[in-house]
Amino acid sequence: MATLCLKKLLDQARWKEANYLIRYFASSLVQPPKRTTLPPTWISREHAIKGLLLVPTQAFATDEGAEEEPTRKKKNPNAKKTVESIGRKIPYRIIQLIDDNGNNAGTMHRSDVLRILDESGLKLVLQNEKADPPVYRLMSGQQIHEERLKLREKQKASSKSGPVQQKEMKFSTMIAQHDLDTKIKQIQQWIDKKHHIRITLRQRNVADGPEKMMALFDQILDTMPEKATYLSQPRIVKEGSSTCVLRHMSEKEIREYKAKEKNKDLPKDNGKDAIDADALQH
């Protein structure tokens, strides 16, 4: 009798120990139930008497994760524009298509555009993504190369048209002719580069008056016809010192200057001579 009671107590102790270990590991490993695409996994519990333990597991990919579209990278607005083929990756279902001749082919479904690409052997280039629908153009490899060259020249020209640089030159009205010719040559080089040149003259002999400084400004400007003009007219800054600013002439100013010089070369009595000749004939 005593042996049976002792065996019963040992069995109960063994069961309690096993049950405690199972509950401990199950509480630390099992996560809260989540919706999954896989059925729950049944794990048998050793030494269990009351049945099986239900442990829900999470799949590697859920329905929610599969429905999410990959996020697109944001484009840098300051990045330089380029002409590139997008291949066959068309992110829009409906697009507006421009053919390789520059004609509007209308709106098309993505599948129809892919079929045209396969049949023609052309490449697809994005033209305007902000339009509704976005605009794409069919181009050959040669056309893409030519567009890249045009874009490169345009970007190169725009980079040169930055802030105008201003150069400065100072000298005296008593400057020697050789030194004056050297400075005028430097001014001409700056004018060719579209710089602004501030010239400051100092009058050594006050008895000459400011007229000598103003005449020297005009003398410098006269060496650059059809090229330079005053941005700031000569003016007296203080007693014995004057300044002006020269700039390159615009295309319109150059045309007007040439037309004015051409009119100067025409004889003024052409009209009178024509009237006298007509009178003699009658």
PDB file of C-alpha atoms in Angstrom:
ATOM      1  CA  MET A   1       0.000   0.000   0.000  1.00  0.00           C
ATOM      2  CA  ALA A   2       2.775   2.379   0.913  1.00  0.00           C
ATOM      3  CA  THR A   3       4.576   1.518  -2.317  1.00  0.00           C
ATOM      4  CA  LEU A   4       1.506   2.403  -4.432  1.00  0.00           C
ATOM      5  CA  CYS A   5       1.079   5.750  -2.689  1.00  0.00           C
ATOM      6  CA  LEU A   6       4.754   6.583  -3.207  1.00  0.00           C
ATOM      7  CA  LYS A   7       4.528   5.716  -6.917  1.00  0.00           C
ATOM      8  CA  LYS A   8       1.428   7.868  -7.291  1.00  0.00           C
ATOM      9  CA  LEU A   9       3.158  10.828  -5.683  1.00  0.00           C
ATOM     10  CA  LEU A  10       6.193  10.412  -7.969  1.00  0.00           C
ATOM     11  CA  ASP A  11       3.943  10.330 -11.053  1.00  0.00           C
ATOM     12  CA  GLN A  12       2.152  13.513  -9.936  1.00  0.00           C
ATOM     13  CA  ALA A  13       5.473  15.266  -9.298  1.00  0.00           C
ATOM     14  CA  ARG A  14       6.803  14.188 -12.694  1.00  0.00           C
ATOM     15  CA  TRP A  15       3.624  15.453 -14.420  1.00  0.00           C
ATOM     16  CA  LYS A  16       3.733  18.808 -12.647  1.00  0.00           C
ATOM     17  CA  GLU A  17       7.405  19.290 -13.575  1.00  0.00           C
ATOM     18  CA  ALA A  18       6.788  18.482 -17.241  1.00  0.00           C
ATOM     19  CA  ASN A  19       3.669  20.689 -17.372  1.00  0.00           C
ATOM     20  CA  TYR A  20       5.577  23.589 -15.849  1.00  0.00           C
ATOM     21  CA  LEU A  21       8.419  23.330 -18.388  1.00  0.00           C
ATOM     22  CA  ILE A  22       5.992  23.143 -21.314  1.00  0.00           C
ATOM     23  CA  ARG A  23       4.037  26.199 -20.152  1.00  0.00           C
ATOM     24  CA  TYR A  24       7.280  28.153 -19.636  1.00  0.00           C
ATOM     25  CA  PHE A  25       8.683  27.504 -23.102  1.00  0.00           C
ATOM     26  CA  ALA A  26       5.291  27.921 -24.777  1.00  0.00           C
ATOM     27  CA  SER A  27       4.726  31.353 -23.183  1.00  0.00           C
ATOM     28  CA  SER A  28       8.160  32.587 -24.308  1.00  0.00           C
ATOM     29  CA  LEU A  29       7.986  31.286 -27.879  1.00  0.00           C
ATOM     30  CA  VAL A  30       4.358  31.558 -28.930  1.00  0.00           C
ATOM     31  CA  GLN A  31       3.370  34.974 -30.431  1.00  0.00           C
ATOM     32  CA  PRO A  32      -0.151  36.475 -30.421  1.00  0.00           C
ATOM     33  CA  PRO A  33      -2.328  34.993 -33.162  1.00  0.00           C
ATOM     34  CA  LYS A  34      -2.029  36.774 -36.563  1.00  0.00           C
ATOM     35  CA  ARG A  35      -3.845  36.281 -39.818  1.00  0.00           C
ATOM     36  CA  THR A  36      -1.763  34.027 -42.021  1.00  0.00           C
ATOM     37  CA  THR A  37      -2.052  32.156 -45.275  1.00  0.00           C
ATOM     38  CA  LEU A  38      -0.843  28.911 -43.688  1.00  0.00           C
ATOM     39  CA  PRO A  39      -2.898  26.642 -41.421  1.00  0.00           C
ATOM     40  CA  PRO A  40      -1.958  26.573 -37.713  1.00  0.00           C
ATOM     41  CA  THR A  41       0.665  24.040 -36.740  1.00  0.00           C
ATOM     42  CA  TRP A  42      -0.185  21.388 -34.181  1.00  0.00           C
ATOM     43  CA  ILE A  43       2.645  20.503 -31.824  1.00  0.00           C
ATOM     44  CA  SER A  44       2.340  17.421 -29.676  1.00  0.00           C
ATOM     45  CA  ARG A  45       3.255  17.894 -26.063  1.00  0.00           C
ATOM     46  CA  GLU A  46       5.344  15.216 -24.470  1.00  0.00           C
ATOM     47  CA  HIS A  47       3.898  13.724 -21.288  1.00  0.00           C
ATOM     48  CA  ALA A  48       0.630  15.524 -22.048  1.00  0.00           C
ATOM     49  CA  ILE A  49      -2.489  13.827 -20.911  1.00  0.00           C
ATOM     50  CA  LYS A  50      -5.242  16.252 -21.919  1.00  0.00           C
ATOM     51  CA  GLY A  51      -4.474  16.416 -25.633  1.00  0.00           C
ATOM     52  CA  LEU A  52      -2.607  18.631 -28.052  1.00  0.00           C
ATOM     53  CA  LEU A  53      -1.368  22.249 -27.760  1.00  0.00           C
ATOM     54  CA  LEU A  54      -2.498  24.663 -30.524  1.00  0.00           C
ATOM     55  CA  VAL A  55       0.340  27.029 -31.567  1.00  0.00           C
ATOM     56  CA  PRO A  56      -0.510  29.546 -34.376  1.00  0.00           C
ATOM     57  CA  THR A  57       2.471  30.389 -36.572  1.00  0.00           C
ATOM     58  CA  GLN A  58       3.138  33.390 -38.869  1.00  0.00           C
ATOM     59  CA  ALA A  59       3.923  32.909 -42.550  1.00  0.00           C
ATOM     60  CA  PHE A  60       6.879  34.558 -44.235  1.00  0.00           C
ATOM     61  CA  ALA A  61       4.615  36.634 -46.531  1.00  0.00           C
ATOM     62  CA  THR A  62       1.111  37.820 -45.672  1.00  0.00           C
ATOM     63  CA  ASP A  63      -1.696  39.011 -47.915  1.00  0.00           C
ATOM     64  CA  GLU A  64      -1.224  42.569 -46.671  1.00  0.00           C
ATOM     65  CA  GLY A  65       2.460  42.556 -47.545  1.00  0.00           C
ATOM     66  CA  ALA A  66       1.799  41.090 -50.987  1.00  0.00           C
ATOM     67  CA  GLU A  67      -0.724  43.816 -51.832  1.00  0.00           C
ATOM     68  CA  GLU A  68       1.628  46.677 -50.999  1.00  0.00           C
ATOM     69  CA  GLU A  69       3.338  48.270 -54.029  1.00  0.00           C
ATOM     70  CA  PRO A  70       7.036  49.115 -53.829  1.00  0.00           C
ATOM     71  CA  THR A  71       7.638  52.742 -52.996  1.00  0.00           C
ATOM     72  CA  ARG A  72       9.268  54.802 -55.760  1.00  0.00           C
ATOM     73  CA  LYS A  73      12.359  56.830 -55.136  1.00  0.00           C
ATOM     74  CA  LYS A  74      11.850  60.557 -55.019  1.00  0.00           C
ATOM     75  CA  LYS A  75      13.547  62.413 -57.858  1.00  0.00           C
ATOM     76  CA  ASN A  76      15.981  65.173 -57.093  1.00  0.00           C
ATOM     77  CA  PRO A  77      14.618  68.409 -58.657  1.00  0.00           C
ATOM     78  CA  ASN A  78      18.136  69.811 -58.883  1.00  0.00           C
ATOM     79  CA  ALA A  79      19.483  66.864 -60.830  1.00  0.00           C
ATOM     80  CA  LYS A  80      20.538  67.509 -64.416  1.00  0.00           C
ATOM     81  CA  LYS A  81      18.112  66.422 -67.083  1.00  0.00           C
ATOM     82  CA  THR A  82      19.100  63.600 -69.374  1.00  0.00           C
ATOM     83  CA  VAL A  83      17.702  61.593 -72.272  1.00  0.00           C
ATOM     84  CA  GLU A  84      17.519  57.900 -71.405  1.00  0.00           C
ATOM     85  CA  SER A  85      15.548  54.904 -72.617  1.00  0.00           C
ATOM     86  CA  ILE A  86      13.322  53.403 -69.914  1.00  0.00           C
ATOM     87  CA  GLY A  87      13.397  49.968 -71.519  1.00  0.00           C
ATOM     88  CA  ARG A  88      10.167  48.023 -70.976  1.00  0.00           C
ATOM     89  CA  LYS A  89       9.423  49.350 -67.492  1.00  0.00           C
ATOM     90  CA  ILE A  90       6.302  51.488 -67.987  1.00  0.00           C
ATOM     91  CA  PRO A  91       4.804  52.325 -64.559  1.00  0.00           C
ATOM     92  CA  TYR A  92       1.555  53.686 -66.006  1.00  0.00           C
ATOM     93  CA  ARG A  93      -1.326  51.720 -67.510  1.00  0.00           C
ATOM     94  CA  ILE A  94      -2.286  54.450 -70.018  1.00  0.00           C
ATOM     95  CA  ILE A  95       0.243  56.811 -71.624  1.00  0.00           C
ATOM     96  CA  GLN A  96       0.301  59.363 -74.419  1.00  0.00           C
ATOM     97  CA  LEU A  97       2.654  58.273 -77.170  1.00  0.00           C
ATOM     98  CA  ILE A  98       4.681  60.379 -79.614  1.00  0.00           C
ATOM     99  CA  ASP A  99       6.114  58.475 -82.567  1.00  0.00           C
ATOM    100  CA  ASP A 100       9.688  58.734 -83.822  1.00  0.00           C
ATOM    101  CA  ASN A 101       8.673  61.434 -86.340  1.00  0.00           C
ATOM    102  CA  GLY A 102       7.323  63.687 -83.598  1.00  0.00           C
ATOM    103  CA  ASN A 103       3.643  63.025 -84.387  1.00  0.00           C
ATOM    104  CA  ASN A 104       1.113  62.461 -81.618  1.00  0.00           C
ATOM    105  CA  ALA A 105      -0.053  58.842 -81.754  1.00  0.00           C
ATOM    106  CA  GLY A 106      -2.686  59.383 -79.041  1.00  0.00           C
ATOM    107  CA  THR A 107      -3.226  57.555 -75.774  1.00  0.00           C
ATOM    108  CA  MET A 108      -2.363  53.872 -75.635  1.00  0.00           C
ATOM    109  CA  HIS A 109      -2.452  51.001 -73.208  1.00  0.00           C
ATOM    110  CA  ARG A 110       0.859  49.815 -71.832  1.00  0.00           C
ATOM    111  CA  SER A 111       0.549  46.424 -73.551  1.00  0.00           C
ATOM    112  CA  ASP A 112       0.042  48.081 -76.953  1.00  0.00           C
ATOM    113  CA  VAL A 113       3.140  50.226 -76.437  1.00  0.00           C
ATOM    114  CA  LEU A 114       5.212  47.142 -75.579  1.00  0.00           C
ATOM    115  CA  ARG A 115       3.982  45.455 -78.744  1.00  0.00           C
ATOM    116  CA  ILE A 116       5.046  48.486 -80.823  1.00  0.00           C
ATOM    117  CA  LEU A 117       8.470  48.415 -79.184  1.00  0.00           C
ATOM    118  CA  ASP A 118       8.919  44.770 -80.118  1.00  0.00           C
ATOM    119  CA  GLU A 119       7.800  45.302 -83.700  1.00  0.00           C
ATOM    120  CA  SER A 120       9.665  48.537 -84.445  1.00  0.00           C
ATOM    121  CA  GLY A 121      12.871  47.997 -82.478  1.00  0.00           C
ATOM    122  CA  LEU A 122      12.668  51.593 -81.196  1.00  0.00           C
ATOM    123  CA  LYS A 123      13.252  52.794 -77.650  1.00  0.00           C
ATOM    124  CA  LEU A 124      10.855  54.556 -75.279  1.00  0.00           C
ATOM    125  CA  VAL A 125      11.882  57.865 -73.692  1.00  0.00           C
ATOM    126  CA  LEU A 126       9.968  59.808 -71.039  1.00  0.00           C
ATOM    127  CA  GLN A 127       9.017  63.314 -72.216  1.00  0.00           C
ATOM    128  CA  ASN A 128       6.645  64.712 -69.587  1.00  0.00           C
ATOM    129  CA  GLU A 129       5.732  62.716 -66.486  1.00  0.00           C
ATOM    130  CA  LYS A 130       3.571  65.507 -65.039  1.00  0.00           C
ATOM    131  CA  ALA A 131       1.124  65.434 -67.953  1.00  0.00           C
ATOM    132  CA  ASP A 132      -2.146  63.502 -67.725  1.00  0.00           C
ATOM    133  CA  PRO A 133      -1.538  60.930 -69.048  1.00  0.00           C
ATOM    134  CA  PRO A 134       2.277  61.004 -69.011  1.00  0.00           C
ATOM    135  CA  VAL A 135       3.923  61.622 -72.376  1.00  0.00           C
ATOM    136  CA  TYR A 136       6.445  59.169 -73.837  1.00  0.00           C
ATOM    137  CA  ARG A 137       8.208  59.231 -77.203  1.00  0.00           C
ATOM    138  CA  LEU A 138       9.518  56.524 -79.491  1.00  0.00           C
ATOM    139  CA  MET A 139      13.115  57.235 -80.523  1.00  0.00           C
ATOM    140  CA  SER A 140      15.916  55.451 -82.296  1.00  0.00           C
ATOM    141  CA  GLY A 141      19.393  55.138 -80.842  1.00  0.00           C
ATOM    142  CA  GLN A 142      20.662  57.862 -83.182  1.00  0.00           C
ATOM    143  CA  GLN A 143      17.878  60.226 -82.153  1.00  0.00           C
ATOM    144  CA  ILE A 144      18.680  59.678 -78.471  1.00  0.00           C
ATOM    145  CA  HIS A 145      22.352  60.442 -79.154  1.00  0.00           C
ATOM    146  CA  GLU A 146      21.487  63.663 -80.994  1.00  0.00           C
ATOM    147  CA  GLU A 147      19.122  64.778 -78.216  1.00  0.00           C
ATOM    148  CA  ARG A 148      21.851  64.181 -75.653  1.00  0.00           C
ATOM    149  CA  LEU A 149      24.246  66.378 -77.602  1.00  0.00           C
ATOM    150  CA  LYS A 150      21.663  69.175 -77.850  1.00  0.00           C
ATOM    151  CA  LEU A 151      20.880  68.947 -74.147  1.00  0.00           C
ATOM    152  CA  ARG A 152      24.569  68.976 -73.272  1.00  0.00           C
ATOM    153  CA  GLU A 153      25.151  72.133 -75.306  1.00  0.00           C
ATOM    154  CA  LYS A 154      22.127  73.788 -73.745  1.00  0.00           C
ATOM    155  CA  GLN A 155      23.282  72.973 -70.222  1.00  0.00           C
ATOM    156  CA  LYS A 156      26.779  74.164 -71.062  1.00  0.00           C
ATOM    157  CA  ALA A 157      25.439  77.481 -72.354  1.00  0.00           C
ATOM    158  CA  SER A 158      23.196  77.974 -69.313  1.00  0.00           C
ATOM    159  CA  SER A 159      26.113  77.341 -66.949  1.00  0.00           C
ATOM    160  CA  LYS A 160      28.098  80.101 -68.677  1.00  0.00           C
ATOM    161  CA  SER A 161      25.264  82.603 -68.354  1.00  0.00           C
ATOM    162  CA  GLY A 162      25.768  82.919 -64.614  1.00  0.00           C
ATOM    163  CA  PRO A 163      26.364  86.093 -62.605  1.00  0.00           C
ATOM    164  CA  VAL A 164      28.319  88.720 -64.547  1.00  0.00           C
ATOM    165  CA  GLN A 165      31.795  89.279 -63.195  1.00  0.00           C
ATOM    166  CA  GLN A 166      33.012  92.816 -62.632  1.00  0.00           C
ATOM    167  CA  LYS A 167      36.639  93.721 -63.153  1.00  0.00           C
ATOM    168  CA  GLU A 168      38.283  96.913 -61.942  1.00  0.00           C
ATOM    169  CA  MET A 169      41.111  99.012 -63.308  1.00  0.00           C
ATOM    170  CA  LYS A 170      42.655 102.173 -61.879  1.00  0.00           C
ATOM    171  CA  PHE A 171      45.254 104.490 -63.380  1.00  0.00           C
ATOM    172  CA  SER A 172      46.166 108.146 -63.700  1.00  0.00           C
ATOM    173  CA  THR A 173      45.469 110.582 -66.492  1.00  0.00           C
ATOM    174  CA  MET A 174      49.231 111.066 -66.752  1.00  0.00           C
ATOM    175  CA  ILE A 175      49.723 107.439 -67.834  1.00  0.00           C
ATOM    176  CA  ALA A 176      52.202 106.845 -70.645  1.00  0.00           C
ATOM    177  CA  GLN A 177      50.775 105.839 -74.036  1.00  0.00           C
ATOM    178  CA  HIS A 178      52.457 102.423 -73.983  1.00  0.00           C
ATOM    179  CA  ASP A 179      50.984 101.620 -70.565  1.00  0.00           C
ATOM    180  CA  LEU A 180      47.597 102.931 -71.698  1.00  0.00           C
ATOM    181  CA  ASP A 181      47.642 100.639 -74.751  1.00  0.00           C
ATOM    182  CA  THR A 182      48.406  97.664 -72.490  1.00  0.00           C
ATOM    183  CA  LYS A 183      45.494  98.470 -70.193  1.00  0.00           C
ATOM    184  CA  ILE A 184      43.131  98.999 -73.130  1.00  0.00           C
ATOM    185  CA  LYS A 185      44.111  95.581 -74.484  1.00  0.00           C
ATOM    186  CA  GLN A 186      43.257  94.011 -71.105  1.00  0.00           C
ATOM    187  CA  ILE A 187      39.911  95.839 -71.066  1.00  0.00           C
ATOM    188  CA  GLN A 188      39.115  94.520 -74.546  1.00  0.00           C
ATOM    189  CA  GLN A 189      39.806  90.957 -73.414  1.00  0.00           C
ATOM    190  CA  TRP A 190      37.423  91.387 -70.456  1.00  0.00           C
ATOM    191  CA  ILE A 191      34.779  92.847 -72.750  1.00  0.00           C
ATOM    192  CA  ASP A 192      35.066  89.793 -75.032  1.00  0.00           C
ATOM    193  CA  LYS A 193      34.294  87.616 -71.991  1.00  0.00           C
ATOM    194  CA  LYS A 194      31.145  89.721 -71.274  1.00  0.00           C
ATOM    195  CA  HIS A 195      32.559  91.105 -68.018  1.00  0.00           C
ATOM    196  CA  HIS A 196      31.736  94.518 -66.605  1.00  0.00           C
ATOM    197  CA  ILE A 197      34.761  96.786 -66.180  1.00  0.00           C
ATOM    198  CA  ARG A 198      34.889  99.600 -63.680  1.00  0.00           C
ATOM    199  CA  ILE A 199      37.514 102.178 -64.674  1.00  0.00           C
ATOM    200  CA  THR A 200      38.691 104.748 -62.146  1.00  0.00           C
ATOM    201  CA  LEU A 201      40.860 107.674 -63.251  1.00  0.00           C
ATOM    202  CA  ARG A 202      42.903 109.840 -60.946  1.00  0.00           C
ATOM    203  CA  GLN A 203      43.777 113.370 -62.026  1.00  0.00           C
ATOM    204  CA  ARG A 204      47.328 114.282 -61.077  1.00  0.00           C
ATOM    205  CA  ASN A 205      47.236 117.832 -62.411  1.00  0.00           C
ATOM    206  CA  VAL A 206      44.160 119.474 -60.899  1.00  0.00           C
ATOM    207  CA  ALA A 207      44.644 122.494 -63.137  1.00  0.00           C
ATOM    208  CA  ASP A 208      43.606 120.385 -66.182  1.00  0.00           C
ATOM    209  CA  GLY A 209      40.057 120.069 -64.810  1.00  0.00           C
ATOM    210  CA  PRO A 210      37.743 117.011 -65.146  1.00  0.00           C
ATOM    211  CA  GLU A 211      37.529 117.408 -68.928  1.00  0.00           C
ATOM    212  CA  LYS A 212      40.735 115.417 -69.436  1.00  0.00           C
ATOM    213  CA  MET A 213      39.336 112.480 -67.469  1.00  0.00           C
ATOM    214  CA  MET A 214      36.090 112.484 -69.473  1.00  0.00           C
ATOM    215  CA  ALA A 215      38.003 112.673 -72.759  1.00  0.00           C
ATOM    216  CA  LEU A 216      40.164 109.724 -71.712  1.00  0.00           C
ATOM    217  CA  PHE A 217      37.063 107.626 -70.975  1.00  0.00           C
ATOM    218  CA  ASP A 218      35.761 108.316 -74.500  1.00  0.00           C
ATOM    219  CA  GLN A 219      39.181 107.541 -75.960  1.00  0.00           C
ATOM    220  CA  ILE A 220      39.139 104.091 -74.314  1.00  0.00           C
ATOM    221  CA  LEU A 221      35.601 103.391 -75.496  1.00  0.00           C
ATOM    222  CA  ASP A 222      36.388 104.441 -79.083  1.00  0.00           C
ATOM    223  CA  THR A 223      38.955 101.643 -79.328  1.00  0.00           C
ATOM    224  CA  MET A 224      36.133  99.052 -79.102  1.00  0.00           C
ATOM    225  CA  PRO A 225      33.516  99.948 -81.728  1.00  0.00           C
ATOM    226  CA  GLU A 226      30.652  97.509 -82.242  1.00  0.00           C
ATOM    227  CA  LYS A 227      31.618  95.866 -78.978  1.00  0.00           C
ATOM    228  CA  ALA A 228      31.476  98.003 -75.795  1.00  0.00           C
ATOM    229  CA  THR A 229      29.292 100.752 -74.377  1.00  0.00           C
ATOM    230  CA  TYR A 230      28.708 102.499 -71.071  1.00  0.00           C
ATOM    231  CA  LEU A 231      26.843 100.627 -68.370  1.00  0.00           C
ATOM    232  CA  SER A 232      27.396 103.584 -66.069  1.00  0.00           C
ATOM    233  CA  GLN A 233      28.195 106.961 -67.587  1.00  0.00           C
ATOM    234  CA  PRO A 234      31.406 108.721 -66.473  1.00  0.00           C
ATOM    235  CA  ARG A 235      30.928 110.737 -63.294  1.00  0.00           C
ATOM    236  CA  ILE A 236      33.055 112.566 -60.784  1.00  0.00           C
ATOM    237  CA  VAL A 237      33.350 110.607 -57.552  1.00  0.00           C
ATOM    238  CA  LYS A 238      35.336 113.211 -55.711  1.00  0.00           C
ATOM    239  CA  GLU A 239      37.660 116.018 -56.598  1.00  0.00           C
ATOM    240  CA  GLY A 240      40.396 114.658 -58.841  1.00  0.00           C
ATOM    241  CA  SER A 241      38.769 111.223 -59.333  1.00  0.00           C
ATOM    242  CA  SER A 242      36.193 109.937 -61.835  1.00  0.00           C
ATOM    243  CA  THR A 243      34.743 106.534 -62.668  1.00  0.00           C
ATOM    244  CA  CYS A 244      32.608 104.691 -65.223  1.00  0.00           C
ATOM    245  CA  VAL A 245      31.538 101.104 -65.987  1.00  0.00           C
ATOM    246  CA  LEU A 246      31.830  99.483 -69.422  1.00  0.00           C
ATOM    247  CA  ARG A 247      29.875  96.467 -70.656  1.00  0.00           C
ATOM    248  CA  HIS A 248      29.547  94.386 -73.810  1.00  0.00           C
ATOM    249  CA  MET A 249      26.897  95.539 -76.282  1.00  0.00           C
ATOM    250  CA  SER A 250      23.863  93.341 -76.882  1.00  0.00           C
ATOM    251  CA  GLU A 251      23.096  91.859 -80.292  1.00  0.00           C
ATOM    252  CA  LYS A 252      20.346  94.428 -80.824  1.00  0.00           C
ATOM    253  CA  GLU A 253      22.663  97.311 -79.947  1.00  0.00           C
ATOM    254  CA  ILE A 254      25.306  95.987 -82.330  1.00  0.00           C
ATOM    255  CA  ARG A 255      22.772  95.820 -85.196  1.00  0.00           C
ATOM    256  CA  GLU A 256      21.553  99.333 -84.461  1.00  0.00           C
ATOM    257  CA  TYR A 257      25.129 100.630 -84.328  1.00  0.00           C
ATOM    258  CA  LYS A 258      25.999  99.033 -87.676  1.00  0.00           C
ATOM    259  CA  ALA A 259      22.853 100.454 -89.291  1.00  0.00           C
ATOM    260  CA  LYS A 260      23.680 103.907 -87.932  1.00  0.00           C
ATOM    261  CA  GLU A 261      27.243 103.743 -89.241  1.00  0.00           C
ATOM    262  CA  LYS A 262      25.983 102.536 -92.614  1.00  0.00           C
ATOM    263  CA  ASN A 263      23.636 105.499 -92.898  1.00  0.00           C
ATOM    264  CA  LYS A 264      26.529 107.837 -92.140  1.00  0.00           C
ATOM    265  CA  ASP A 265      28.461 106.497 -95.131  1.00  0.00           C
ATOM    266  CA  LEU A 266      25.610 107.200 -97.593  1.00  0.00           C
ATOM    267  CA  PRO A 267      25.951 110.503 -99.523  1.00  0.00           C
ATOM    268  CA  LYS A 268      23.474 113.052 -98.234  1.00  0.00           C
ATOM    269  CA  ASP A 269      22.750 114.534-101.702  1.00  0.00           C
ATOM    270  CA  ASN A 270      21.650 111.283-103.351  1.00  0.00           C
ATOM    271  CA  GLY A 271      18.033 112.346-103.256  1.00  0.00           C
ATOM    272  CA  LYS A 272      18.768 115.796-104.704  1.00  0.00           C
ATOM    273  CA  ASP A 273      20.881 114.365-107.508  1.00  0.00           C
ATOM    274  CA  ALA A 274      18.108 111.973-108.429  1.00  0.00           C
ATOM    275  CA  ILE A 275      15.572 114.840-108.639  1.00  0.00           C
ATOM    276  CA  ASP A 276      17.935 116.929-110.829  1.00  0.00           C
ATOM    277  CA  ALA A 277      18.566 113.993-113.182  1.00  0.00           C
ATOM    278  CA  ASP A 278      14.841 113.361-113.502  1.00  0.00           C
ATOM    279  CA  ALA A 279      14.249 117.075-114.282  1.00  0.00           C
ATOM    280  CA  LEU A 280      16.907 117.066-116.990  1.00  0.00           C
ATOM    281  CA  GLN A 281      15.297 114.094-118.704  1.00  0.00           C
ATOM    282  CA  HIS A 282      12.020 115.987-118.980  1.00  0.00           C
TER     283      HIS A 282
END
